[in-house]
Amino acid sequence: MTNLQAILDGIYTELKPRIGEGRVADYIPDLAKVDPNQFGLTVTTVDGRIYSVGDSAVPFSIQSISKVFMLTLALGKVGEQLWKRVGREPSGSAFNSIVQLEQESGIPRNPFINAGAIAVTDVVISGHAPREAIGELLRFVRYLSDDDGVTIDGQVAKSETHTGFRNFALANFMKAYGNLEHPVEHVLGVYFHQCALSMTCEQLAKAGLFLAARGSNPVAGLSVVSPKRARRINALMLTCGHYDGSGDFAYHVGLPGKSGVGGGIFAVAPGIASMAVWSPGLNKVGNSQLGAVALEMLAARTGWSVFGD
Protein backbone atom coordinates (compact mmCIF):
# COMPACT_ATOMS: atom_id res chain seq x y z
CA MET A 1 0.00 0.00 0.00
CA THR A 2 1.07 3.58 -0.65
CA ASN A 3 2.90 5.14 2.28
CA LEU A 4 -0.14 6.41 4.16
CA GLN A 5 1.81 8.16 6.87
CA ALA A 6 3.67 10.20 4.27
CA ILE A 7 0.34 11.12 2.63
CA LEU A 8 -1.14 12.20 5.96
CA ASP A 9 1.99 14.17 6.84
CA GLY A 10 1.78 15.95 3.47
CA ILE A 11 -1.90 16.83 3.96
CA TYR A 12 -1.19 18.17 7.45
CA THR A 13 1.73 20.28 6.24
CA GLU A 14 -0.36 21.80 3.44
CA LEU A 15 -3.36 22.53 5.65
CA LYS A 16 -1.49 23.78 8.71
CA PRO A 17 -1.64 27.45 7.63
CA ARG A 18 -5.41 27.15 7.27
CA ILE A 19 -6.17 25.58 10.67
CA GLY A 20 -8.86 27.65 12.35
CA GLU A 21 -10.95 28.27 9.23
CA GLY A 22 -14.74 28.07 9.51
CA ARG A 23 -16.99 28.89 12.42
CA VAL A 24 -17.59 26.75 15.51
CA ALA A 25 -21.16 25.69 16.36
CA ASP A 26 -22.00 28.66 18.55
CA TYR A 27 -25.68 27.76 19.05
CA ILE A 28 -24.63 25.08 21.56
CA PRO A 29 -22.91 27.04 24.34
CA ASP A 30 -20.33 24.39 25.26
CA LEU A 31 -19.31 23.88 21.62
CA ALA A 32 -18.94 27.64 21.22
CA LYS A 33 -16.07 27.47 23.75
CA VAL A 34 -13.99 25.01 21.68
CA ASP A 35 -10.69 26.35 20.36
CA PRO A 36 -11.04 26.34 16.53
CA ASN A 37 -7.25 26.12 16.04
CA GLN A 38 -7.15 22.33 16.19
CA PHE A 39 -6.93 19.64 13.53
CA GLY A 40 -6.57 15.86 13.76
CA LEU A 41 -6.74 13.05 11.21
CA THR A 42 -6.56 9.26 11.70
CA VAL A 43 -6.79 6.42 9.18
CA THR A 44 -7.23 2.83 10.36
CA THR A 45 -6.77 0.12 7.73
CA VAL A 46 -8.66 -3.17 7.73
CA ASP A 47 -5.47 -4.97 8.78
CA GLY A 48 -5.45 -2.89 11.97
CA ARG A 49 -2.73 -0.36 11.20
CA ILE A 50 -3.26 3.17 12.49
CA TYR A 51 -1.89 6.35 10.93
CA SER A 52 -2.42 9.75 12.56
CA VAL A 53 -1.43 13.41 12.34
CA GLY A 54 -2.17 16.54 14.36
CA ASP A 55 -4.57 16.58 17.30
CA SER A 56 -5.83 13.05 16.66
CA ALA A 57 -5.61 12.08 20.35
CA VAL A 58 -7.69 15.05 21.58
CA PRO A 59 -11.29 14.12 22.52
CA PHE A 60 -14.09 16.10 20.86
CA SER A 61 -17.88 16.01 20.80
CA ILE A 62 -18.82 13.70 17.91
CA GLN A 63 -22.41 15.01 17.83
CA SER A 64 -24.31 13.61 14.80
CA ILE A 65 -21.65 11.02 14.00
CA SER A 66 -23.21 9.12 16.92
CA LYS A 67 -26.25 8.60 14.69
CA VAL A 68 -24.31 5.94 12.76
CA PHE A 69 -23.88 3.85 15.90
CA MET A 70 -27.48 4.35 17.04
CA LEU A 71 -28.71 3.35 13.57
CA THR A 72 -26.62 0.18 13.83
CA LEU A 73 -28.21 -0.63 17.21
CA ALA A 74 -31.75 0.12 15.94
CA LEU A 75 -31.31 -2.12 12.89
CA GLY A 76 -30.06 -4.83 15.24
CA LYS A 77 -33.27 -4.53 17.26
CA VAL A 78 -35.97 -4.25 14.59
CA GLY A 79 -34.24 -4.85 11.24
CA GLU A 80 -36.01 -3.62 8.12
CA GLN A 81 -39.10 -2.71 10.19
CA LEU A 82 -37.24 0.51 11.00
CA TRP A 83 -38.00 1.89 7.54
CA LYS A 84 -41.71 2.09 8.34
CA ARG A 85 -40.83 4.96 10.66
CA VAL A 86 -37.88 6.62 8.91
CA GLY A 87 -37.16 7.17 5.22
CA ARG A 88 -33.94 6.60 3.30
CA GLU A 89 -33.87 9.63 1.00
CA PRO A 90 -31.67 12.77 1.13
CA SER A 91 -33.52 15.67 2.71
CA GLY A 92 -32.27 18.72 0.83
CA SER A 93 -33.24 20.72 3.93
CA ALA A 94 -31.46 21.90 7.05
CA PHE A 95 -30.74 19.11 9.56
CA ASN A 96 -33.24 20.57 12.05
CA SER A 97 -35.96 21.59 9.60
CA ILE A 98 -39.60 20.97 10.58
CA VAL A 99 -41.16 21.83 7.20
CA GLN A 100 -40.56 18.46 5.54
CA LEU A 101 -41.77 16.63 8.63
CA GLU A 102 -45.15 18.32 8.38
CA GLN A 103 -45.44 17.68 4.64
CA GLU A 104 -44.64 13.98 5.09
CA SER A 105 -46.93 13.23 8.06
CA GLY A 106 -44.29 12.91 10.75
CA ILE A 107 -42.04 10.44 8.88
CA PRO A 108 -38.49 11.86 8.79
CA ARG A 109 -36.74 11.73 5.42
CA ASN A 110 -33.68 9.77 6.67
CA PRO A 111 -32.04 8.58 9.92
CA PHE A 112 -29.28 11.21 9.88
CA ILE A 113 -31.28 14.43 10.04
CA ASN A 114 -32.30 15.32 13.60
CA ALA A 115 -35.91 14.15 13.32
CA GLY A 116 -34.83 10.82 11.85
CA ALA A 117 -32.22 10.31 14.53
CA ILE A 118 -34.78 11.06 17.25
CA ALA A 119 -37.08 8.39 15.78
CA VAL A 120 -34.14 5.94 15.72
CA THR A 121 -33.40 6.74 19.37
CA ASP A 122 -37.06 6.00 20.19
CA VAL A 123 -36.55 2.51 18.71
CA VAL A 124 -33.35 1.89 20.67
CA ILE A 125 -34.83 2.80 24.05
CA SER A 126 -37.69 0.25 23.72
CA GLY A 127 -37.57 -1.96 26.79
CA HIS A 128 -35.02 0.27 28.52
CA ALA A 129 -34.99 3.09 30.98
CA PRO A 130 -33.27 6.10 29.35
CA ARG A 131 -30.15 5.64 31.49
CA GLU A 132 -29.90 1.98 30.36
CA ALA A 133 -30.16 2.99 26.69
CA ILE A 134 -27.35 5.52 27.13
CA GLY A 135 -25.29 2.80 28.80
CA GLU A 136 -25.98 0.40 25.93
CA LEU A 137 -24.68 2.91 23.39
CA LEU A 138 -21.60 3.68 25.46
CA ARG A 139 -20.77 -0.02 25.90
CA PHE A 140 -21.25 -0.61 22.17
CA VAL A 141 -18.91 2.21 21.12
CA ARG A 142 -16.32 1.20 23.72
CA TYR A 143 -16.52 -2.36 22.41
CA LEU A 144 -16.10 -1.23 18.79
CA SER A 145 -13.15 1.03 19.59
CA ASP A 146 -11.66 -1.42 22.11
CA ASP A 147 -11.25 1.56 24.40
CA ASP A 148 -12.97 2.22 27.73
CA GLY A 149 -11.72 5.81 27.55
CA VAL A 150 -14.73 6.79 25.39
CA THR A 151 -17.03 8.95 27.53
CA ILE A 152 -20.13 11.11 27.40
CA ASP A 153 -19.54 14.79 28.13
CA GLY A 154 -22.20 15.65 30.69
CA GLN A 155 -21.68 19.39 30.26
CA VAL A 156 -22.30 19.22 26.51
CA ALA A 157 -25.41 17.08 27.08
CA LYS A 158 -26.71 19.63 29.60
CA SER A 159 -25.89 22.48 27.21
CA GLU A 160 -27.87 20.81 24.42
CA THR A 161 -30.81 20.08 26.72
CA HIS A 162 -31.05 23.75 27.69
CA THR A 163 -30.93 25.00 24.08
CA GLY A 164 -32.58 22.14 22.14
CA PHE A 165 -35.92 23.83 21.50
CA ARG A 166 -36.04 22.83 17.84
CA ASN A 167 -35.40 19.20 18.75
CA PHE A 168 -38.24 19.35 21.28
CA ALA A 169 -40.45 20.75 18.49
CA LEU A 170 -39.44 17.95 16.10
CA ALA A 171 -40.03 15.26 18.72
CA ASN A 172 -43.43 16.66 19.74
CA PHE A 173 -44.42 16.89 16.08
CA MET A 174 -43.58 13.21 15.53
CA LYS A 175 -45.39 12.32 18.76
CA ALA A 176 -48.50 14.06 17.42
CA TYR A 177 -48.32 11.89 14.30
CA GLY A 178 -47.86 8.71 16.36
CA ASN A 179 -44.26 8.20 15.26
CA LEU A 180 -42.77 8.40 18.75
CA GLU A 181 -43.71 5.69 21.25
CA HIS A 182 -41.96 6.93 24.38
CA PRO A 183 -42.25 10.19 26.32
CA VAL A 184 -40.58 13.05 24.45
CA GLU A 185 -38.38 13.99 27.41
CA HIS A 186 -37.09 10.41 27.70
CA VAL A 187 -36.23 10.13 24.01
CA LEU A 188 -34.53 13.51 23.92
CA GLY A 189 -32.66 12.81 27.14
CA VAL A 190 -31.01 9.85 25.40
CA TYR A 191 -30.58 11.77 22.14
CA PHE A 192 -28.77 14.69 23.78
CA HIS A 193 -26.45 12.30 25.62
CA GLN A 194 -25.63 10.27 22.49
CA CYS A 195 -24.69 13.48 20.67
CA ALA A 196 -22.41 14.36 23.60
CA LEU A 197 -20.22 11.29 23.05
CA SER A 198 -16.62 12.43 23.39
CA MET A 199 -14.05 10.60 21.25
CA THR A 200 -10.68 11.13 19.64
CA CYS A 201 -10.05 10.67 15.92
CA GLU A 202 -8.20 7.45 16.74
CA GLN A 203 -11.09 6.04 18.79
CA LEU A 204 -13.65 7.04 16.16
CA ALA A 205 -11.72 5.55 13.23
CA LYS A 206 -11.36 2.27 15.15
CA ALA A 207 -15.02 2.22 16.22
CA GLY A 208 -16.21 2.54 12.62
CA LEU A 209 -13.78 0.04 11.14
CA PHE A 210 -16.52 -2.63 10.90
CA LEU A 211 -18.15 -0.56 8.15
CA ALA A 212 -14.96 -0.76 6.10
CA ALA A 213 -14.60 -4.51 6.67
CA ARG A 214 -17.90 -6.03 5.54
CA GLY A 215 -19.48 -5.74 8.98
CA SER A 216 -16.70 -7.36 11.00
CA ASN A 217 -14.14 -5.91 13.37
CA PRO A 218 -11.01 -7.28 11.69
CA VAL A 219 -8.74 -6.53 14.64
CA ALA A 220 -10.79 -8.44 17.20
CA GLY A 221 -12.04 -10.92 14.59
CA LEU A 222 -15.67 -10.39 15.65
CA SER A 223 -18.78 -9.90 13.53
CA VAL A 224 -20.73 -6.71 14.27
CA VAL A 225 -23.34 -6.69 11.49
CA SER A 226 -23.88 -8.67 8.29
CA PRO A 227 -21.99 -7.60 5.12
CA LYS A 228 -25.34 -6.61 3.61
CA ARG A 229 -26.20 -4.34 6.55
CA ALA A 230 -22.75 -2.73 6.53
CA ARG A 231 -23.17 -2.00 2.82
CA ARG A 232 -26.57 -0.41 3.41
CA ILE A 233 -25.36 1.78 6.28
CA ASN A 234 -22.53 2.95 4.01
CA ALA A 235 -25.05 3.72 1.27
CA LEU A 236 -27.06 5.90 3.65
CA MET A 237 -23.92 7.72 4.77
CA LEU A 238 -23.00 8.44 1.16
CA THR A 239 -26.40 9.86 0.24
CA CYS A 240 -27.51 11.44 3.54
CA GLY A 241 -24.49 11.73 5.86
CA HIS A 242 -23.76 15.45 5.44
CA TYR A 243 -27.21 17.03 5.55
CA ASP A 244 -27.81 19.21 2.50
CA GLY A 245 -24.06 19.08 1.75
CA SER A 246 -24.20 15.32 1.07
CA GLY A 247 -24.12 15.61 -2.70
CA ASP A 248 -21.20 18.02 -2.56
CA PHE A 249 -19.26 15.68 -0.27
CA ALA A 250 -19.94 12.72 -2.58
CA TYR A 251 -18.84 14.81 -5.57
CA HIS A 252 -15.56 15.99 -4.02
CA VAL A 253 -14.63 13.09 -1.72
CA GLY A 254 -16.54 10.10 -3.07
CA LEU A 255 -16.66 8.15 0.20
CA PRO A 256 -19.50 7.24 2.59
CA GLY A 257 -19.25 9.52 5.61
CA LYS A 258 -21.04 11.19 8.50
CA SER A 259 -20.37 14.66 9.83
CA GLY A 260 -21.12 16.29 13.17
CA VAL A 261 -21.36 19.92 14.24
CA GLY A 262 -18.54 19.30 16.71
CA GLY A 263 -16.28 19.49 13.63
CA GLY A 264 -15.73 15.77 13.15
CA ILE A 265 -16.20 13.71 10.00
CA PHE A 266 -16.11 9.92 9.93
CA ALA A 267 -15.63 8.26 6.53
CA VAL A 268 -15.18 4.80 5.05
CA ALA A 269 -13.22 3.40 2.12
CA PRO A 270 -14.98 0.01 1.84
CA GLY A 271 -12.60 -2.93 2.02
CA ILE A 272 -9.67 -0.63 2.77
CA ALA A 273 -9.91 1.70 5.76
CA SER A 274 -11.99 3.88 8.05
CA MET A 275 -10.97 7.42 8.90
CA ALA A 276 -11.85 10.30 11.20
CA VAL A 277 -10.93 13.94 10.85
CA TRP A 278 -11.62 16.77 13.27
CA SER A 279 -11.44 20.51 12.76
CA PRO A 280 -14.02 22.50 14.77
CA GLY A 281 -14.65 25.30 12.25
CA LEU A 282 -17.77 24.58 10.18
CA ASN A 283 -18.85 25.63 6.70
CA LYS A 284 -22.26 27.14 5.91
CA VAL A 285 -24.09 23.78 5.92
CA GLY A 286 -22.65 22.68 9.27
CA ASN A 287 -19.83 20.38 8.16
CA SER A 288 -16.16 20.71 9.12
CA GLN A 289 -14.67 23.09 6.57
CA LEU A 290 -11.07 21.88 6.78
CA GLY A 291 -12.10 18.29 7.52
CA ALA A 292 -13.87 18.00 4.17
CA VAL A 293 -10.84 19.48 2.39
CA ALA A 294 -8.51 17.00 4.13
CA LEU A 295 -10.66 14.02 3.11
CA GLU A 296 -10.85 15.27 -0.47
CA MET A 297 -7.05 15.44 -0.53
CA LEU A 298 -6.77 11.98 1.04
CA ALA A 299 -9.19 10.39 -1.43
CA ALA A 300 -7.39 12.01 -4.37
CA ARG A 301 -3.94 10.89 -3.23
CA THR A 302 -4.97 7.31 -2.42
CA GLY A 303 -7.54 6.76 -5.19
CA TRP A 304 -10.04 5.53 -2.60
CA SER A 305 -13.24 7.01 -4.06
CA VAL A 306 -16.06 4.47 -4.35
CA PHE A 307 -16.55 5.82 -7.87
CA GLY A 308 -13.11 4.73 -9.05
CA ASP A 309 -9.67 6.35 -8.95
Coordinates of C-alpha atoms in Angstrom, one line a residue, residues 4-307:
L4 CA -0.1 6.4 4.2
Q5 CA 1.8 8.2 6.9
A6 CA 3.7 10.2 4.3
I7 CA 0.3 11.1 2.6
L8 CA -1.1 12.2 6.0
D9 CA 2.0 14.2 6.8
G10 CA 1.8 15.9 3.5
I11 CA -1.9 16.8 4.0
Y12 CA -1.2 18.2 7.5
T13 CA 1.7 20.3 6.2
E14 CA -0.4 21.8 3.4
L15 CA -3.4 22.5 5.6
K16 CA -1.5 23.8 8.7
P17 CA -1.6 27.5 7.6
R18 CA -5.4 27.1 7.3
I19 CA -6.2 25.6 10.7
G20 CA -8.9 27.6 12.4
E21 CA -11.0 28.3 9.2
G22 CA -14.7 28.1 9.5
R23 CA -17.0 28.9 12.4
V24 CA -17.6 26.8 15.5
A25 CA -21.2 25.7 16.4
D26 CA -22.0 28.7 18.5
Y27 CA -25.7 27.8 19.0
I28 CA -24.6 25.1 21.6
P29 CA -22.9 27.0 24.3
D30 CA -20.3 24.4 25.3
L31 CA -19.3 23.9 21.6
A32 CA -18.9 27.6 21.2
K33 CA -16.1 27.5 23.8
V34 CA -14.0 25.0 21.7
D35 CA -10.7 26.3 20.4
P36 CA -11.0 26.3 16.5
N37 CA -7.2 26.1 16.0
Q38 CA -7.2 22.3 16.2
F39 CA -6.9 19.6 13.5
G40 CA -6.6 15.9 13.8
L41 CA -6.7 13.0 11.2
T42 CA -6.6 9.3 11.7
V43 CA -6.8 6.4 9.2
T44 CA -7.2 2.8 10.4
T45 CA -6.8 0.1 7.7
V46 CA -8.7 -3.2 7.7
D47 CA -5.5 -5.0 8.8
G48 CA -5.5 -2.9 12.0
R49 CA -2.7 -0.4 11.2
I50 CA -3.3 3.2 12.5
Y51 CA -1.9 6.3 10.9
S52 CA -2.4 9.8 12.6
V53 CA -1.4 13.4 12.3
G54 CA -2.2 16.5 14.4
D55 CA -4.6 16.6 17.3
S56 CA -5.8 13.0 16.7
A57 CA -5.6 12.1 20.3
V58 CA -7.7 15.1 21.6
P59 CA -11.3 14.1 22.5
F60 CA -14.1 16.1 20.9
S61 CA -17.9 16.0 20.8
I62 CA -18.8 13.7 17.9
Q63 CA -22.4 15.0 17.8
S64 CA -24.3 13.6 14.8
I65 CA -21.7 11.0 14.0
S66 CA -23.2 9.1 16.9
K67 CA -26.3 8.6 14.7
V68 CA -24.3 5.9 12.8
F69 CA -23.9 3.8 15.9
M70 CA -27.5 4.3 17.0
L71 CA -28.7 3.4 13.6
T72 CA -26.6 0.2 13.8
L73 CA -28.2 -0.6 17.2
A74 CA -31.7 0.1 15.9
L75 CA -31.3 -2.1 12.9
G76 CA -30.1 -4.8 15.2
K77 CA -33.3 -4.5 17.3
V78 CA -36.0 -4.3 14.6
G79 CA -34.2 -4.8 11.2
E80 CA -36.0 -3.6 8.1
Q81 CA -39.1 -2.7 10.2
L82 CA -37.2 0.5 11.0
W83 CA -38.0 1.9 7.5
K84 CA -41.7 2.1 8.3
R85 CA -40.8 5.0 10.7
V86 CA -37.9 6.6 8.9
G87 CA -37.2 7.2 5.2
R88 CA -33.9 6.6 3.3
E89 CA -33.9 9.6 1.0
P90 CA -31.7 12.8 1.1
S91 CA -33.5 15.7 2.7
G92 CA -32.3 18.7 0.8
S93 CA -33.2 20.7 3.9
A94 CA -31.5 21.9 7.0
F95 CA -30.7 19.1 9.6
N96 CA -33.2 20.6 12.1
S97 CA -36.0 21.6 9.6
I98 CA -39.6 21.0 10.6
V99 CA -41.2 21.8 7.2
Q100 CA -40.6 18.5 5.5
L101 CA -41.8 16.6 8.6
E102 CA -45.1 18.3 8.4
Q103 CA -45.4 17.7 4.6
E104 CA -44.6 14.0 5.1
S105 CA -46.9 13.2 8.1
G106 CA -44.3 12.9 10.8
I107 CA -42.0 10.4 8.9
P108 CA -38.5 11.9 8.8
R109 CA -36.7 11.7 5.4
N110 CA -33.7 9.8 6.7
P111 CA -32.0 8.6 9.9
F112 CA -29.3 11.2 9.9
I113 CA -31.3 14.4 10.0
N114 CA -32.3 15.3 13.6
A115 CA -35.9 14.1 13.3
G116 CA -34.8 10.8 11.9
A117 CA -32.2 10.3 14.5
I118 CA -34.8 11.1 17.2
A119 CA -37.1 8.4 15.8
V120 CA -34.1 5.9 15.7
T121 CA -33.4 6.7 19.4
D122 CA -37.1 6.0 20.2
V123 CA -36.5 2.5 18.7
V124 CA -33.3 1.9 20.7
I125 CA -34.8 2.8 24.0
S126 CA -37.7 0.3 23.7
G127 CA -37.6 -2.0 26.8
H128 CA -35.0 0.3 28.5
A129 CA -35.0 3.1 31.0
P130 CA -33.3 6.1 29.4
R131 CA -30.2 5.6 31.5
E132 CA -29.9 2.0 30.4
A133 CA -30.2 3.0 26.7
I134 CA -27.4 5.5 27.1
G135 CA -25.3 2.8 28.8
E136 CA -26.0 0.4 25.9
L137 CA -24.7 2.9 23.4
L138 CA -21.6 3.7 25.5
R139 CA -20.8 0.0 25.9
F140 CA -21.3 -0.6 22.2
V141 CA -18.9 2.2 21.1
R142 CA -16.3 1.2 23.7
Y143 CA -16.5 -2.4 22.4
L144 CA -16.1 -1.2 18.8
S145 CA -13.2 1.0 19.6
D146 CA -11.7 -1.4 22.1
D147 CA -11.3 1.6 24.4
D148 CA -13.0 2.2 27.7
G149 CA -11.7 5.8 27.6
V150 CA -14.7 6.8 25.4
T151 CA -17.0 8.9 27.5
I152 CA -20.1 11.1 27.4
D153 CA -19.5 14.8 28.1
G154 CA -22.2 15.7 30.7
Q155 CA -21.7 19.4 30.3
V156 CA -22.3 19.2 26.5
A157 CA -25.4 17.1 27.1
K158 CA -26.7 19.6 29.6
S159 CA -25.9 22.5 27.2
E160 CA -27.9 20.8 24.4
T161 CA -30.8 20.1 26.7
H162 CA -31.0 23.7 27.7
T163 CA -30.9 25.0 24.1
G164 CA -32.6 22.1 22.1
F165 CA -35.9 23.8 21.5
R166 CA -36.0 22.8 17.8
N167 CA -35.4 19.2 18.8
F168 CA -38.2 19.4 21.3
A169 CA -40.5 20.7 18.5
L170 CA -39.4 17.9 16.1
A171 CA -40.0 15.3 18.7
N172 CA -43.4 16.7 19.7
F173 CA -44.4 16.9 16.1
M174 CA -43.6 13.2 15.5
K175 CA -45.4 12.3 18.8
A176 CA -48.5 14.1 17.4
Y177 CA -48.3 11.9 14.3
G178 CA -47.9 8.7 16.4
N179 CA -44.3 8.2 15.3
L180 CA -42.8 8.4 18.7
E181 CA -43.7 5.7 21.2
H182 CA -42.0 6.9 24.4
P183 CA -42.2 10.2 26.3
V184 CA -40.6 13.1 24.4
E185 CA -38.4 14.0 27.4
H186 CA -37.1 10.4 27.7
V187 CA -36.2 10.1 24.0
L188 CA -34.5 13.5 23.9
G189 CA -32.7 12.8 27.1
V190 CA -31.0 9.9 25.4
Y191 CA -30.6 11.8 22.1
F192 CA -28.8 14.7 23.8
H193 CA -26.5 12.3 25.6
Q194 CA -25.6 10.3 22.5
C195 CA -24.7 13.5 20.7
A196 CA -22.4 14.4 23.6
L197 CA -20.2 11.3 23.0
S198 CA -16.6 12.4 23.4
M199 CA -14.1 10.6 21.3
T200 CA -10.7 11.1 19.6
C201 CA -10.1 10.7 15.9
E202 CA -8.2 7.5 16.7
Q203 CA -11.1 6.0 18.8
L204 CA -13.6 7.0 16.2
A205 CA -11.7 5.5 13.2
K206 CA -11.4 2.3 15.2
A207 CA -15.0 2.2 16.2
G208 CA -16.2 2.5 12.6
L209 CA -13.8 0.0 11.1
F210 CA -16.5 -2.6 10.9
L211 CA -18.2 -0.6 8.2
A212 CA -15.0 -0.8 6.1
A213 CA -14.6 -4.5 6.7
R214 CA -17.9 -6.0 5.5
G215 CA -19.5 -5.7 9.0
S216 CA -16.7 -7.4 11.0
N217 CA -14.1 -5.9 13.4
P218 CA -11.0 -7.3 11.7
V219 CA -8.7 -6.5 14.6
A220 CA -10.8 -8.4 17.2
G221 CA -12.0 -10.9 14.6
L222 CA -15.7 -10.4 15.6
S223 CA -18.8 -9.9 13.5
V224 CA -20.7 -6.7 14.3
V225 CA -23.3 -6.7 11.5
S226 CA -23.9 -8.7 8.3
P227 CA -22.0 -7.6 5.1
K228 CA -25.3 -6.6 3.6
R229 CA -26.2 -4.3 6.5
A230 CA -22.7 -2.7 6.5
R231 CA -23.2 -2.0 2.8
R232 CA -26.6 -0.4 3.4
I233 CA -25.4 1.8 6.3
N234 CA -22.5 2.9 4.0
A235 CA -25.1 3.7 1.3
L236 CA -27.1 5.9 3.6
M237 CA -23.9 7.7 4.8
L238 CA -23.0 8.4 1.2
T239 CA -26.4 9.9 0.2
C240 CA -27.5 11.4 3.5
G241 CA -24.5 11.7 5.9
H242 CA -23.8 15.4 5.4
Y243 CA -27.2 17.0 5.6
D244 CA -27.8 19.2 2.5
G245 CA -24.1 19.1 1.8
S246 CA -24.2 15.3 1.1
G247 CA -24.1 15.6 -2.7
D248 CA -21.2 18.0 -2.6
F249 CA -19.3 15.7 -0.3
A250 CA -19.9 12.7 -2.6
Y251 CA -18.8 14.8 -5.6
H252 CA -15.6 16.0 -4.0
V253 CA -14.6 13.1 -1.7
G254 CA -16.5 10.1 -3.1
L255 CA -16.7 8.2 0.2
P256 CA -19.5 7.2 2.6
G257 CA -19.3 9.5 5.6
K258 CA -21.0 11.2 8.5
S259 CA -20.4 14.7 9.8
G260 CA -21.1 16.3 13.2
V261 CA -21.4 19.9 14.2
G262 CA -18.5 19.3 16.7
G263 CA -16.3 19.5 13.6
G264 CA -15.7 15.8 13.2
I265 CA -16.2 13.7 10.0
F266 CA -16.1 9.9 9.9
A267 CA -15.6 8.3 6.5
V268 CA -15.2 4.8 5.1
A269 CA -13.2 3.4 2.1
P270 CA -15.0 0.0 1.8
G271 CA -12.6 -2.9 2.0
I272 CA -9.7 -0.6 2.8
A273 CA -9.9 1.7 5.8
S274 CA -12.0 3.9 8.0
M275 CA -11.0 7.4 8.9
A276 CA -11.8 10.3 11.2
V277 CA -10.9 13.9 10.9
W278 CA -11.6 16.8 13.3
S279 CA -11.4 20.5 12.8
P280 CA -14.0 22.5 14.8
G281 CA -14.6 25.3 12.2
L282 CA -17.8 24.6 10.2
N283 CA -18.9 25.6 6.7
K284 CA -22.3 27.1 5.9
V285 CA -24.1 23.8 5.9
G286 CA -22.6 22.7 9.3
N287 CA -19.8 20.4 8.2
S288 CA -16.2 20.7 9.1
Q289 CA -14.7 23.1 6.6
L290 CA -11.1 21.9 6.8
G291 CA -12.1 18.3 7.5
A292 CA -13.9 18.0 4.2
V293 CA -10.8 19.5 2.4
A294 CA -8.5 17.0 4.1
L295 CA -10.7 14.0 3.1
E296 CA -10.9 15.3 -0.5
M297 CA -7.0 15.4 -0.5
L298 CA -6.8 12.0 1.0
A299 CA -9.2 10.4 -1.4
A300 CA -7.4 12.0 -4.4
R301 CA -3.9 10.9 -3.2
T302 CA -5.0 7.3 -2.4
G303 CA -7.5 6.8 -5.2
W304 CA -10.0 5.5 -2.6
S305 CA -13.2 7.0 -4.1
V306 CA -16.1 4.5 -4.3
F307 CA -16.6 5.8 -7.9

